[in-house]
XYZ file of C-alpha atoms in Angstrom:
782
model
C -20.357 44.119 4.764
C -20.534 44.895 8.496
C -17.115 46.463 9.177
C -16.524 50.197 8.479
C -15.665 50.914 4.878
C -12.168 51.907 3.867
C -12.437 52.937 0.231
C -9.769 53.281 -2.455
C -10.787 55.508 -5.376
C -8.568 55.124 -8.420
C -8.188 58.279 -10.496
C -7.597 61.986 -10.147
C -10.274 63.927 -12.029
C -13.439 65.849 -11.272
C -15.413 62.628 -11.287
C -13.209 61.143 -8.576
C -13.455 64.327 -6.487
C -17.268 64.216 -6.703
C -17.336 60.539 -5.726
C -14.982 61.107 -2.790
C -17.067 64.093 -1.655
C -20.261 62.063 -1.713
C -18.769 58.896 -0.176
C -17.289 60.935 2.684
C -20.835 61.845 3.733
C -21.698 58.179 4.361
C -21.740 56.975 7.981
C -20.581 53.614 6.619
C -17.271 55.086 5.440
C -14.317 55.400 7.803
C -11.573 56.442 5.379
C -11.090 57.209 1.680
C -7.848 57.035 -0.285
C -7.658 58.641 -3.741
C -4.857 57.517 -6.038
C -3.418 59.808 -7.174
C -6.103 62.422 -6.440
C -5.719 66.105 -7.293
C -5.389 69.510 -5.699
C -8.904 69.403 -4.247
C -9.736 65.823 -3.358
C -8.052 65.644 0.064
C -10.234 66.621 3.008
C -12.656 65.142 5.525
C -11.942 61.372 5.636
C -10.091 61.707 2.309
C -6.338 61.242 1.776
C -4.453 61.547 -1.509
C -1.834 58.891 -2.246
C 0.735 59.487 -5.027
C 0.131 56.267 -6.962
C -0.734 56.213 -10.653
C -3.939 54.552 -11.778
C -2.057 51.982 -13.875
C 0.404 50.944 -11.153
C -1.567 47.898 -10.021
C 1.252 46.408 -7.954
C 1.624 49.512 -5.779
C -2.147 49.965 -5.570
C -2.509 46.425 -4.230
C 0.223 47.007 -1.662
C -1.422 50.270 -0.573
C -4.862 48.663 -0.315
C -3.652 45.742 1.773
C -1.631 47.960 4.159
C -4.525 50.440 4.547
C -7.047 47.603 5.056
C -9.129 48.792 2.122
C -12.337 46.778 1.685
C -13.868 48.495 -1.348
C -12.185 49.733 -4.532
C -13.871 52.252 -6.861
C -12.039 52.698 -10.191
C -12.852 56.048 -11.809
C -11.385 55.974 -15.346
C -12.062 53.255 -17.901
C -8.478 52.185 -18.637
C -7.840 50.300 -15.371
C -11.135 48.447 -15.808
C -10.321 47.486 -19.387
C -6.885 46.354 -18.184
C -8.447 44.018 -15.597
C -8.087 45.872 -12.303
C -11.162 44.074 -10.926
C -9.447 40.679 -11.099
C -6.245 42.062 -9.589
C -8.040 43.117 -6.405
C -10.388 40.115 -6.392
C -7.331 37.841 -6.162
C -6.399 39.445 -2.835
C -9.984 39.377 -1.569
C -10.890 43.044 -2.029
C -14.212 43.712 -3.796
C -14.350 46.213 -6.646
C -17.267 48.411 -7.635
C -16.653 47.930 -11.311
C -16.933 45.310 -14.042
C -14.617 42.454 -14.894
C -12.180 42.745 -17.773
C -14.586 40.767 -19.948
C -17.504 43.071 -19.169
C -15.295 46.145 -19.619
C -14.979 45.200 -23.299
C -18.331 46.947 -23.687
C -16.321 50.184 -23.604
C -12.893 48.859 -24.497
C -13.992 47.638 -27.923
C -16.722 49.432 -29.849
C -16.655 46.590 -32.370
C -17.382 44.092 -29.599
C -20.186 46.207 -28.135
C -21.847 46.661 -31.531
C -21.759 42.899 -32.130
C -23.223 42.393 -28.642
C -26.083 44.773 -29.451
C -26.746 42.929 -32.672
C -26.861 39.571 -30.868
C -29.345 40.860 -28.308
C -31.413 43.009 -30.678
C -30.657 46.223 -28.788
C -31.600 49.256 -30.909
C -28.508 50.925 -32.373
C -27.245 52.420 -35.606
C -26.409 50.300 -38.653
C -22.684 49.598 -38.750
C -19.701 47.785 -40.276
C -16.304 47.192 -38.708
C -12.976 47.270 -40.511
C -9.416 46.487 -39.451
C -6.490 48.650 -40.498
C -5.722 46.155 -43.259
C -9.233 46.687 -44.645
C -8.802 50.402 -45.322
C -9.729 50.065 -49.001
C -12.876 48.086 -48.150
C -13.836 50.744 -45.587
C -13.491 53.474 -48.204
C -15.650 51.519 -50.655
C -18.303 51.016 -47.981
C -18.412 54.733 -47.155
C -18.735 55.562 -50.833
C -21.518 53.039 -51.463
C -23.566 52.881 -48.226
C -25.874 55.726 -49.231
C -26.014 57.488 -45.880
C -23.927 59.830 -43.755
C -21.554 58.030 -41.406
C -19.854 58.372 -38.046
C -16.314 57.014 -37.613
C -15.341 55.470 -34.286
C -11.978 54.146 -33.227
C -12.894 50.827 -31.654
C -10.431 51.070 -28.761
C -10.080 53.591 -25.950
C -9.207 57.110 -27.077
C -9.890 59.190 -23.951
C -13.377 60.054 -25.169
C -12.065 61.672 -28.363
C -12.007 58.766 -30.844
C -15.142 59.751 -32.737
C -15.319 61.708 -35.997
C -18.576 63.030 -37.472
C -17.700 64.002 -41.047
C -20.443 65.935 -42.871
C -19.511 64.679 -46.351
C -18.310 61.473 -47.979
C -15.016 63.100 -48.908
C -14.406 64.125 -45.297
C -15.389 60.646 -44.135
C -12.727 59.127 -46.384
C -10.207 61.635 -45.046
C -11.239 60.626 -41.519
C -10.623 56.971 -42.325
C -7.174 57.918 -43.578
C -6.408 59.810 -40.366
C -7.534 56.961 -38.126
C -6.364 53.928 -40.094
C -3.288 55.123 -41.944
C -1.998 58.152 -40.058
C -2.898 56.522 -36.708
C -4.455 59.655 -35.215
C -5.728 57.641 -32.238
C -2.869 55.165 -32.057
C -3.750 51.531 -31.395
C -7.312 52.556 -30.534
C -7.779 52.794 -34.293
C -6.609 49.248 -35.052
C -10.269 48.554 -35.766
C -12.780 51.149 -36.913
C -16.555 51.122 -36.608
C -18.261 52.889 -39.510
C -21.705 53.699 -38.231
C -24.906 55.161 -39.600
C -25.272 58.827 -38.626
C -28.276 59.228 -36.332
C -30.182 62.438 -35.758
C -31.959 63.629 -32.635
C -31.194 64.745 -29.070
C -28.449 62.851 -27.260
C -28.933 61.472 -23.774
C -26.547 60.079 -21.166
C -28.003 57.469 -18.813
C -25.854 56.360 -15.886
C -27.193 53.323 -14.056
C -26.163 51.168 -11.117
C -26.190 47.406 -11.667
C -25.476 44.283 -9.643
C -25.567 41.991 -12.666
C -29.313 41.379 -12.370
C -31.000 44.633 -11.420
C -30.287 47.944 -13.125
C -31.381 51.287 -11.685
C -30.847 54.456 -13.725
C -29.976 57.878 -12.354
C -31.683 60.956 -13.812
C -30.821 61.175 -17.513
C -28.307 63.884 -18.405
C -27.214 65.769 -21.493
C -23.576 66.749 -21.923
C -21.698 69.111 -24.237
C -18.712 67.554 -25.992
C -17.610 70.332 -28.344
C -15.263 73.020 -27.076
C -17.141 75.918 -28.665
C -20.499 77.485 -27.940
C -23.219 76.352 -30.305
C -21.606 72.899 -30.336
C -18.770 73.816 -32.688
C -15.082 72.981 -32.676
C -13.275 69.778 -31.729
C -14.559 67.173 -29.290
C -13.454 67.264 -25.674
C -13.936 65.024 -22.679
C -16.997 67.159 -21.915
C -17.499 70.869 -21.210
C -20.684 70.687 -19.170
C -23.765 68.667 -18.335
C -27.192 69.025 -16.786
C -29.787 66.652 -15.381
C -32.511 65.642 -15.585
C -32.772 66.365 -19.299
C -36.331 67.468 -20.203
C -36.331 65.225 -23.291
C -36.005 62.170 -21.025
C -39.739 61.822 -20.489
C -41.188 58.887 -18.548
C -42.141 57.228 -21.837
C -38.614 57.630 -23.184
C -37.063 56.219 -20.000
C -39.503 53.287 -20.003
C -38.441 52.387 -23.541
C -34.764 52.799 -22.661
C -35.139 50.448 -19.715
C -37.168 47.810 -21.582
C -35.417 47.913 -24.952
C -31.810 48.656 -24.004
C -30.694 48.725 -20.373
C -32.319 45.581 -18.986
C -31.577 43.579 -22.152
C -27.940 44.724 -21.907
C -27.615 43.540 -18.307
C -29.432 40.282 -19.049
C -27.344 39.709 -22.170
C -24.031 40.186 -20.392
C -25.073 37.802 -17.642
C -26.230 35.167 -20.134
C -22.952 35.425 -22.026
C -20.976 34.785 -18.862
C -19.789 38.248 -17.854
C -22.384 39.800 -15.529
C -21.978 43.550 -15.194
C -21.379 44.942 -11.701
C -20.794 48.652 -11.318
C -21.937 51.759 -13.153
C -23.064 51.352 -16.767
C -23.076 54.669 -18.623
C -24.964 54.396 -21.906
C -25.164 57.087 -24.549
C -28.421 57.304 -26.525
C -29.712 59.122 -29.559
C -33.443 59.843 -29.419
C -34.294 59.188 -33.060
C -37.694 59.450 -34.718
C -38.003 55.661 -34.384
C -37.063 55.604 -30.700
C -33.965 55.605 -28.462
C -30.899 53.970 -29.993
C -27.652 53.146 -28.212
C -24.638 55.156 -29.344
C -22.096 53.543 -27.033
C -21.485 51.952 -23.660
C -19.137 53.239 -20.987
C -18.336 51.066 -17.996
C -17.737 53.786 -15.401
C -19.074 57.107 -14.139
C -19.205 59.891 -16.718
C -17.372 63.184 -16.372
C -18.798 65.878 -16.015
C -22.182 64.092 -15.580
C -21.142 62.609 -12.210
C -20.459 66.027 -10.687
C -24.082 67.007 -11.352
C -25.679 63.686 -10.483
C -24.007 63.430 -7.082
C -25.883 66.595 -6.142
C -29.215 65.020 -7.076
C -28.863 61.913 -4.889
C -31.308 62.268 -2.009
C -29.909 62.727 1.470
C -31.137 59.272 2.517
C -29.534 57.539 -0.474
C -26.146 56.330 0.726
C -23.706 56.070 -2.190
C -21.423 53.724 -0.248
C -24.338 51.473 0.655
C -25.473 51.412 -2.973
C -22.004 50.426 -4.185
C -21.706 47.651 -1.606
C -25.176 46.379 -2.537
C -24.082 46.152 -6.173
C -20.938 44.248 -5.248
C -22.980 41.884 -3.067
C -25.601 41.360 -5.829
C -28.477 42.847 -3.819
C -29.108 46.231 -5.387
C -32.854 45.749 -5.029
C -32.453 45.829 -1.239
C -31.248 49.431 -0.887
C -32.885 52.813 -1.254
C -31.989 54.903 -4.283
C -33.924 58.122 -4.748
C -33.282 61.636 -5.986
C -33.974 65.199 -4.969
C -36.476 67.222 -6.977
C -35.036 69.939 -9.183
C -32.025 70.189 -11.483
C -28.245 70.022 -11.311
C -25.684 71.560 -13.651
C -21.934 71.045 -14.108
C -19.770 73.530 -16.022
C -16.129 72.852 -16.862
C -13.432 75.498 -16.571
C -10.650 74.502 -18.956
C -7.132 75.654 -19.734
C -6.581 77.918 -22.742
C -5.769 75.765 -25.774
C -7.680 72.692 -24.611
C -8.336 70.155 -26.154
C -5.044 70.925 -27.922
C -1.823 71.904 -26.157
C -2.052 74.057 -23.031
C 0.132 75.442 -20.265
C 0.201 74.120 -16.706
C 1.127 75.568 -13.335
C -1.234 78.551 -13.402
C -2.309 79.659 -9.937
C -5.994 79.072 -9.116
C -8.132 81.134 -6.768
C -11.337 79.565 -5.450
C -13.150 81.945 -3.081
C -16.152 81.077 -0.935
C -18.882 79.987 -3.306
C -22.634 80.692 -3.188
C -24.825 78.225 -1.315
C -25.628 75.211 -3.462
C -22.473 75.587 -5.599
C -19.582 73.116 -5.405
C -16.128 73.231 -6.996
C -14.871 69.783 -7.993
C -11.202 69.796 -8.914
C -10.112 67.947 -12.045
C -6.792 68.949 -13.619
C -5.253 70.559 -10.534
C -2.306 69.889 -8.256
C -0.723 71.485 -5.218
C 2.570 73.360 -5.170
C 4.385 75.700 -2.842
C 2.228 78.489 -4.266
C -1.022 76.661 -3.575
C -3.335 74.957 -6.047
C -2.324 75.246 -9.716
C -3.580 74.009 -13.072
C -2.315 70.570 -14.115
C -4.634 69.482 -16.922
C -6.932 70.492 -19.759
C -10.135 70.406 -17.743
C -9.240 72.223 -14.543
C -12.278 72.627 -12.276
C -15.959 71.733 -12.549
C -18.492 74.078 -10.981
C -21.705 72.273 -10.075
C -24.939 73.636 -8.664
C -28.434 72.428 -7.885
C -31.718 74.324 -7.661
C -35.451 73.852 -8.104
C -35.323 75.052 -11.720
C -32.791 74.564 -14.484
C -32.483 78.324 -14.983
C -31.628 78.874 -11.313
C -29.127 76.022 -11.256
C -27.403 77.534 -14.304
C -27.357 80.983 -12.742
C -25.692 79.627 -9.597
C -23.179 77.509 -11.523
C -22.114 80.444 -13.720
C -21.884 82.618 -10.630
C -19.428 80.062 -9.279
C -17.533 80.022 -12.597
C -17.130 83.782 -12.469
C -15.796 83.584 -8.909
C -13.018 81.103 -9.739
C -9.985 82.606 -11.449
C -6.839 81.369 -13.182
C -4.932 82.541 -16.228
C -6.442 81.312 -19.485
C -9.757 80.224 -17.953
C -11.976 78.908 -20.757
C -15.630 77.872 -20.555
C -18.823 77.613 -22.531
C -21.597 80.067 -21.714
C -24.354 78.046 -23.360
C -24.600 74.934 -21.222
C -28.161 73.500 -21.383
C -28.950 75.618 -24.445
C -30.905 72.740 -25.954
C -33.257 72.549 -22.983
C -33.606 76.324 -22.720
C -34.417 76.677 -26.413
C -37.528 74.559 -25.985
C -40.330 76.705 -24.648
C -42.508 75.044 -22.091
C -45.439 75.204 -24.482
C -43.592 73.725 -27.445
C -44.588 70.170 -28.185
C -42.527 67.617 -30.042
C -44.009 66.422 -33.313
C -45.175 62.884 -32.687
C -44.858 59.949 -35.074
C -46.174 56.393 -35.031
C -42.594 55.284 -34.354
C -42.317 57.600 -31.332
C -45.387 55.842 -29.931
C -43.485 52.565 -30.125
C -44.797 51.155 -33.407
C -42.286 50.596 -36.203
C -43.814 50.462 -39.678
C -40.313 49.852 -41.025
C -39.937 46.748 -38.848
C -43.274 45.488 -40.150
C -42.165 45.959 -43.731
C -38.859 44.219 -42.984
C -40.765 41.281 -41.504
C -42.924 40.892 -44.617
C -39.804 40.717 -46.775
C -38.150 38.254 -44.391
C -41.050 35.772 -44.425
C -42.074 35.926 -48.091
C -39.911 32.917 -49.125
C -41.329 30.787 -46.291
C -44.892 31.760 -47.184
C -44.272 31.106 -50.869
C -43.144 27.573 -50.030
C -46.677 26.712 -48.781
C -48.472 27.313 -52.081
C -50.831 24.566 -53.235
C -53.663 24.138 -55.744
C -56.167 26.852 -54.929
C -53.714 29.341 -53.407
C -50.687 31.157 -54.791
C -48.670 31.626 -51.595
C -48.416 35.404 -51.959
C -48.865 37.843 -49.045
C -49.049 41.598 -48.692
C -52.595 42.265 -49.902
C -55.698 43.073 -47.877
C -56.960 39.493 -47.905
C -56.157 35.993 -49.084
C -58.096 34.031 -51.685
C -58.653 30.311 -52.168
C -60.097 28.588 -55.253
C -62.142 25.563 -54.099
C -62.703 24.431 -57.667
C -58.962 24.305 -58.299
C -58.596 22.145 -55.174
C -60.784 19.441 -56.776
C -63.870 19.411 -54.545
C -67.332 18.650 -55.949
C -69.793 19.015 -53.026
C -67.704 20.444 -50.200
C -68.534 21.660 -46.746
C -66.171 24.269 -45.295
C -64.825 23.568 -41.818
C -62.985 26.186 -39.750
C -61.033 26.173 -36.530
C -58.963 28.490 -34.379
C -56.532 27.911 -31.523
C -53.402 29.116 -29.817
C -50.353 27.560 -28.182
C -51.098 28.397 -24.543
C -48.315 28.749 -22.011
C -45.970 26.659 -24.122
C -45.135 30.096 -25.506
C -43.606 31.008 -22.142
C -41.237 28.058 -22.456
C -40.248 29.158 -25.973
C -39.651 32.740 -24.842
C -37.565 31.732 -21.832
C -35.545 29.248 -23.923
C -35.082 31.812 -26.699
C -36.240 29.180 -29.219
C -38.995 30.456 -31.487
C -38.840 28.301 -34.617
C -41.090 25.424 -33.449
C -44.090 27.067 -31.766
C -45.353 28.023 -35.220
C -45.655 24.311 -36.004
C -47.644 23.903 -32.776
C -49.927 26.749 -33.790
C -50.778 25.132 -37.116
C -51.106 21.670 -35.571
C -53.667 22.719 -32.984
C -56.054 24.045 -35.644
C -55.534 21.654 -38.553
C -55.759 18.553 -36.339
C -59.159 19.830 -35.206
C -60.189 20.080 -38.871
C -58.993 16.515 -39.447
C -61.291 15.320 -36.667
C -64.199 16.308 -38.946
C -62.642 14.614 -41.953
C -61.628 17.928 -43.527
C -58.533 18.566 -45.588
C -56.869 21.823 -44.429
C -56.868 24.344 -47.268
C -55.421 27.518 -45.855
C -54.159 29.075 -42.657
C -53.883 32.591 -41.223
C -51.945 33.665 -38.166
C -52.029 36.446 -35.579
C -48.858 37.647 -33.819
C -49.188 40.255 -31.061
C -46.286 41.910 -29.230
C -45.206 45.078 -27.465
C -42.195 45.642 -29.710
C -41.754 43.850 -32.999
C -38.470 41.949 -33.051
C -38.173 41.035 -36.703
C -35.846 38.058 -36.140
C -38.097 36.504 -33.489
C -41.288 36.984 -35.461
C -39.647 35.697 -38.634
C -38.604 32.518 -36.785
C -42.172 32.031 -35.582
C -43.616 32.522 -39.069
C -41.064 30.163 -40.587
C -42.315 27.560 -38.100
C -45.886 28.322 -39.159
C -44.883 27.801 -42.784
C -43.276 24.467 -41.886
C -46.484 23.426 -40.136
C -48.495 24.396 -43.221
C -46.208 22.331 -45.438
C -46.675 19.329 -43.142
C -50.448 19.839 -43.250
C -50.572 20.520 -46.988
C -52.304 23.885 -46.545
C -51.379 27.348 -47.773
C -50.361 30.212 -45.492
C -52.345 32.969 -47.181
C -52.046 35.812 -44.694
C -51.917 37.017 -41.122
C -51.844 39.952 -38.775
C -48.805 41.273 -36.922
C -49.868 43.666 -34.163
C -47.235 45.804 -32.436
C -48.980 47.200 -29.348
C -46.735 49.072 -26.881
C -47.996 48.699 -23.332
C -50.175 45.662 -24.013
C -47.427 43.099 -23.437
C -44.441 42.995 -21.099
C -40.852 42.965 -22.325
C -40.187 40.303 -24.974
C -43.573 38.586 -24.548
C -45.680 37.838 -27.590
C -48.883 35.937 -28.272
C -50.079 33.746 -31.122
C -53.394 32.670 -32.573
C -54.103 30.587 -35.651
C -57.086 30.247 -37.955
C -57.529 27.310 -40.339
C -60.140 26.549 -42.979
C -60.607 23.152 -44.573
C -63.100 21.313 -46.741
C -64.670 17.886 -46.735
C -67.018 16.257 -49.224
C -70.466 16.311 -47.664
C -70.831 12.510 -47.418
C -67.475 12.119 -45.646
C -68.105 14.602 -42.816
C -67.123 13.195 -39.403
C -68.288 11.927 -37.053
C -70.420 9.516 -39.027
C -73.864 8.649 -37.570
C -73.107 4.908 -37.488
C -70.848 4.772 -34.402
C -71.942 1.737 -32.364
C -70.936 -0.250 -29.291
C -68.119 -2.616 -30.168
C -66.384 -0.171 -32.508
C -62.647 -0.097 -31.853
C -60.557 2.833 -30.588
C -57.221 3.088 -32.385
C -54.564 5.300 -30.847
C -52.115 7.205 -33.042
C -48.944 8.183 -31.121
C -48.142 11.747 -30.168
C -44.723 13.365 -30.582
C -44.594 14.439 -26.945
C -46.599 16.713 -24.689
C -47.889 18.677 -27.697
C -49.382 22.037 -26.647
C -51.647 21.431 -23.671
C -51.145 21.197 -19.928
C -48.118 23.485 -19.846
C -49.228 25.453 -16.813
C -48.987 22.193 -14.858
C -45.796 21.174 -16.671
C -44.067 24.412 -15.699
C -45.210 24.004 -12.088
C -43.772 20.478 -11.966
C -40.503 21.637 -13.533
C -40.217 24.343 -10.879
C -40.798 21.758 -8.142
C -38.109 19.495 -9.612
C -35.416 22.163 -9.327
C -34.477 21.681 -12.973
C -34.268 24.438 -15.577
C -34.950 24.423 -19.286
C -31.199 24.063 -19.834
C -30.930 21.017 -17.541
C -30.389 17.590 -19.109
C -33.658 15.649 -19.200
C -33.321 12.899 -16.533
C -35.258 10.475 -18.747
C -33.581 11.219 -22.103
C -29.871 11.199 -22.861
C -28.276 14.198 -24.604
C -31.527 16.224 -24.517
C -32.355 19.284 -22.424
C -35.674 19.768 -20.677
C -36.315 22.766 -22.921
C -35.897 20.649 -26.058
C -38.203 17.949 -24.695
C -40.926 20.427 -23.791
C -40.670 22.312 -27.091
C -40.958 19.198 -29.268
C -43.562 20.323 -31.845
C -47.096 18.981 -31.863
C -47.544 16.192 -34.394
C -49.605 17.060 -37.469
C -51.742 14.059 -38.500
C -53.146 15.215 -41.842
C -51.030 13.241 -44.284
C -51.282 10.080 -42.147
C -55.075 10.117 -41.747
C -56.454 11.841 -44.840
C -56.265 8.771 -47.138
C -58.286 6.641 -44.685
C -60.819 9.435 -44.267
C -61.268 9.819 -48.015
C -61.779 6.050 -48.275
C -64.620 6.247 -45.728
C -62.818 3.899 -43.315
C -63.051 6.066 -40.198
C -66.309 6.712 -38.306
C -64.993 9.366 -35.946
C -61.871 10.947 -34.493
C -60.864 12.776 -31.327
C -57.893 15.117 -31.093
C -56.449 14.623 -27.591
C -55.731 18.133 -26.342
C -56.555 19.829 -23.023
C -58.988 17.544 -21.214
C -57.145 14.385 -22.207
C -59.106 11.219 -22.925
C -61.923 11.785 -20.465
C -63.042 15.114 -21.947
C -62.189 14.794 -25.647
C -63.400 11.325 -26.716
C -67.018 11.892 -25.551
C -67.228 15.023 -27.737
C -67.575 12.886 -30.883
C -69.828 10.128 -29.511
C -73.586 9.915 -30.062
C -75.764 10.521 -27.015
C -75.987 7.446 -24.768
C -72.646 5.939 -25.790
C -69.309 5.879 -24.002
C -66.083 3.933 -24.173
C -63.353 2.269 -22.220
C -59.651 3.089 -22.628
C -57.056 0.478 -21.694
C -54.057 2.421 -20.378
C -51.944 -0.745 -20.552
C -52.368 -0.979 -24.330
C -49.299 1.184 -24.933
C -46.199 2.087 -22.987
C -46.569 5.317 -21.027
C -43.823 7.585 -22.532
C -40.936 8.622 -20.232
C -41.770 12.335 -20.160
C -45.277 11.592 -18.866
C -43.973 9.102 -16.303
C -41.567 11.794 -15.091
C -44.322 14.416 -14.829
C -46.518 11.969 -12.949
C -43.785 10.991 -10.496
C -42.240 14.413 -9.784
C -45.606 16.172 -9.660
C -47.268 13.343 -7.724
C -50.073 13.536 -10.270
C -52.782 10.870 -9.982
C -53.407 8.640 -13.050
C -56.938 9.965 -13.534
C -55.611 13.535 -13.420
C -52.996 12.633 -16.016
C -55.690 11.093 -18.227
C -57.802 14.263 -18.192
C -54.896 16.702 -18.632
C -52.336 15.256 -21.071
C -52.323 13.158 -24.239
C -50.089 10.587 -22.486
C -48.539 9.456 -25.758
C -51.745 9.276 -27.862
C -52.406 12.396 -29.900
C -55.345 11.186 -32.006
C -57.995 8.543 -31.282
C -59.801 6.938 -34.243
C -63.172 5.194 -34.040
C -63.261 2.310 -36.491
C -65.645 -0.564 -37.183
C -64.160 -3.829 -35.905
C -64.124 -5.328 -39.392
C -62.116 -2.433 -40.803
C -59.369 -2.239 -38.172
C -56.739 -3.991 -40.272
C -57.575 -1.948 -43.364
C -57.215 1.306 -41.395
C -53.915 0.165 -39.915
C -52.627 -0.692 -43.365
C -53.691 2.719 -44.715
C -51.868 4.498 -41.882
C -48.738 2.386 -42.367
C -48.658 3.235 -46.063
C -49.009 6.910 -45.123
C -45.978 6.739 -42.819
C -47.450 5.783 -39.425
C -46.224 2.259 -38.598
C -47.330 2.195 -34.934
C -51.042 2.165 -34.074
C -52.504 0.929 -30.793
C -55.831 -0.832 -30.203
C -56.621 1.039 -27.010
C -60.293 0.449 -26.279
C -63.849 0.102 -27.552
C -67.141 1.964 -27.728
C -69.664 0.889 -25.060
C -73.286 1.631 -24.282
C -72.306 3.229 -20.960
C -71.825 7.032 -21.229
C -68.457 8.450 -20.177
C -64.918 7.125 -20.299
C -63.879 4.103 -18.231
C -60.144 3.915 -17.594
C -58.811 0.365 -17.439
C -55.264 -0.800 -16.750
C -54.678 2.149 -14.416
C -52.276 0.026 -12.379
C -49.873 -0.032 -15.351
C -49.208 3.674 -14.780
C -48.492 3.379 -11.066
């Protein structure tokens, strides 16, 4: 935006005064209009206009006539009512979210469901409509924990009740749902688990992609000192709050703020503006209390003082609107800021208006932001419950408080009411006092681990087989070889992972198939030695254990075990904060099988002239994905794009097709002694894997024309301009397992595989006396 800014601020409180004060300091800003403003907002560059915040028609007319090119709504109601779209229709950008995104504050029920969908830490909850009053009462009586009652709609910051007893909670439900204490805001009620710990307010700028938090603040909602009495819109705030350590803020960003912004964008309503999130710092980590979709009051009055001199608020807002927040500077002054509210006597109940206000010259570093004031013939008078906010900044919290209270004492009006204990929570913590640490505070949730075990027990149980009982939870797993029917067995073991196919699963948000891949990669390697897989163990490592994600992975592992006929007897889930980034996780699998000694593969009688039989793959399987992802990037497609070679299938679905498990198809032929050797075609393709099972001095040829090159491999080859020989040493190219069979037994092996459910087998080459792999029929791939 190159032309000078002409800004319209909607609202008339202390927040709007602070924003106007800070915006007026920007060299980018030519004029500011505040509608309706208050008794203190008008001044340098700033003009009050007598238009109500809900009069959209007049606001539009004003903005067009005044050539406004940026609108900044202060209160939440205009945003919830869709003011952003109203101005967008006439071409005027708004620093604020759309009506859809504003539901994050407009409906607590909606926001709680959003948090549940995106696994954002928050309190347990249930929602009830007015018609479900009886069900709500029964829930409160039976839930077994203390509750918080929240009117789902907007209630001017006062729609929350924190009853200490069940009886009072039921009375609160009656007040909200039957007596309509909060009007239509109480049409739906959120009954929420009561959380304990310090509260934190985090205001953050966002352009829909990037989110940048301001220093975390703590506010004081109750009217009385010691946090007693009824809730208010806020009686004071200070920032930065000492409890908002770097570790706490890192968790808040990773677990809540960035996932919130990403989730809103993915659901089709990207958030642009100021997201104000309330947190409770519980013993198990920060949990979201609620979202607000605008600047907080009185937090804003303090935070505007902490913006560094070279951080231009107007430039930041424009960058958000233009989706380029990462291009502007946003930094903060060292030290602390405090805001203290001077209220009218009787607030938050009934109070008188029209009391004359005297604001003398204030100490350096102290600012008076008007809230509930207006002008009259007698000067500035009270016009609201919260009258004036005194804000101050200093190098220490104690000094900032001293200055702010000095300012409070200087301002006078009849009935002046204030709290004298702002920041008492921070001051009560001595600098030497250390918080008692728990495993959960370090980022590891034992409770989540226990919940995971319970979630996966049925899947694990479904893999039981002779020799294993399918139970988990002990220190180790057992297997009874005798019960499995072996007489002279050799044990065979293998381990593997899934590679960067995991990245595809994570980015697609599809976690229920990579577990099959994990099992396949290990058990197919056992099959190559003629071994029947007996049991499997898994390893799952992550930064933060998401029970739903991990449970999906383990259910896939269990499915793979069922396909392979082996038991899932145990595993390790490692939650390691700081070792992984964001939602990343890693997998490893360990399989053990057995084979009768005389059937161990490869057999020593592999000779020139033996036939190579190719058993089809299910797709790319689990190798070569670093190249696959590079080719996909070059193509310009995404995981959500339709696959150009497969109707009604996305690229993500094609790439995540699970690796085929060959056990049940090949085991009968192995037990019959029909197969001399096998090669599992993984990373290294034909040229690296087939020679691994051949006696010294022997090689083979592979006829690439013996089967049709599958479409996904043709696409990779064409788009990536990958040479045929490179394809043959990187991918399986449609053949997942190569069998070495005596020429006289080819038909018998084919028949065995057909009876086991594999109707298609390709004669793809022969063993030769020339070491290495000769590729024939290369021209068929060109």
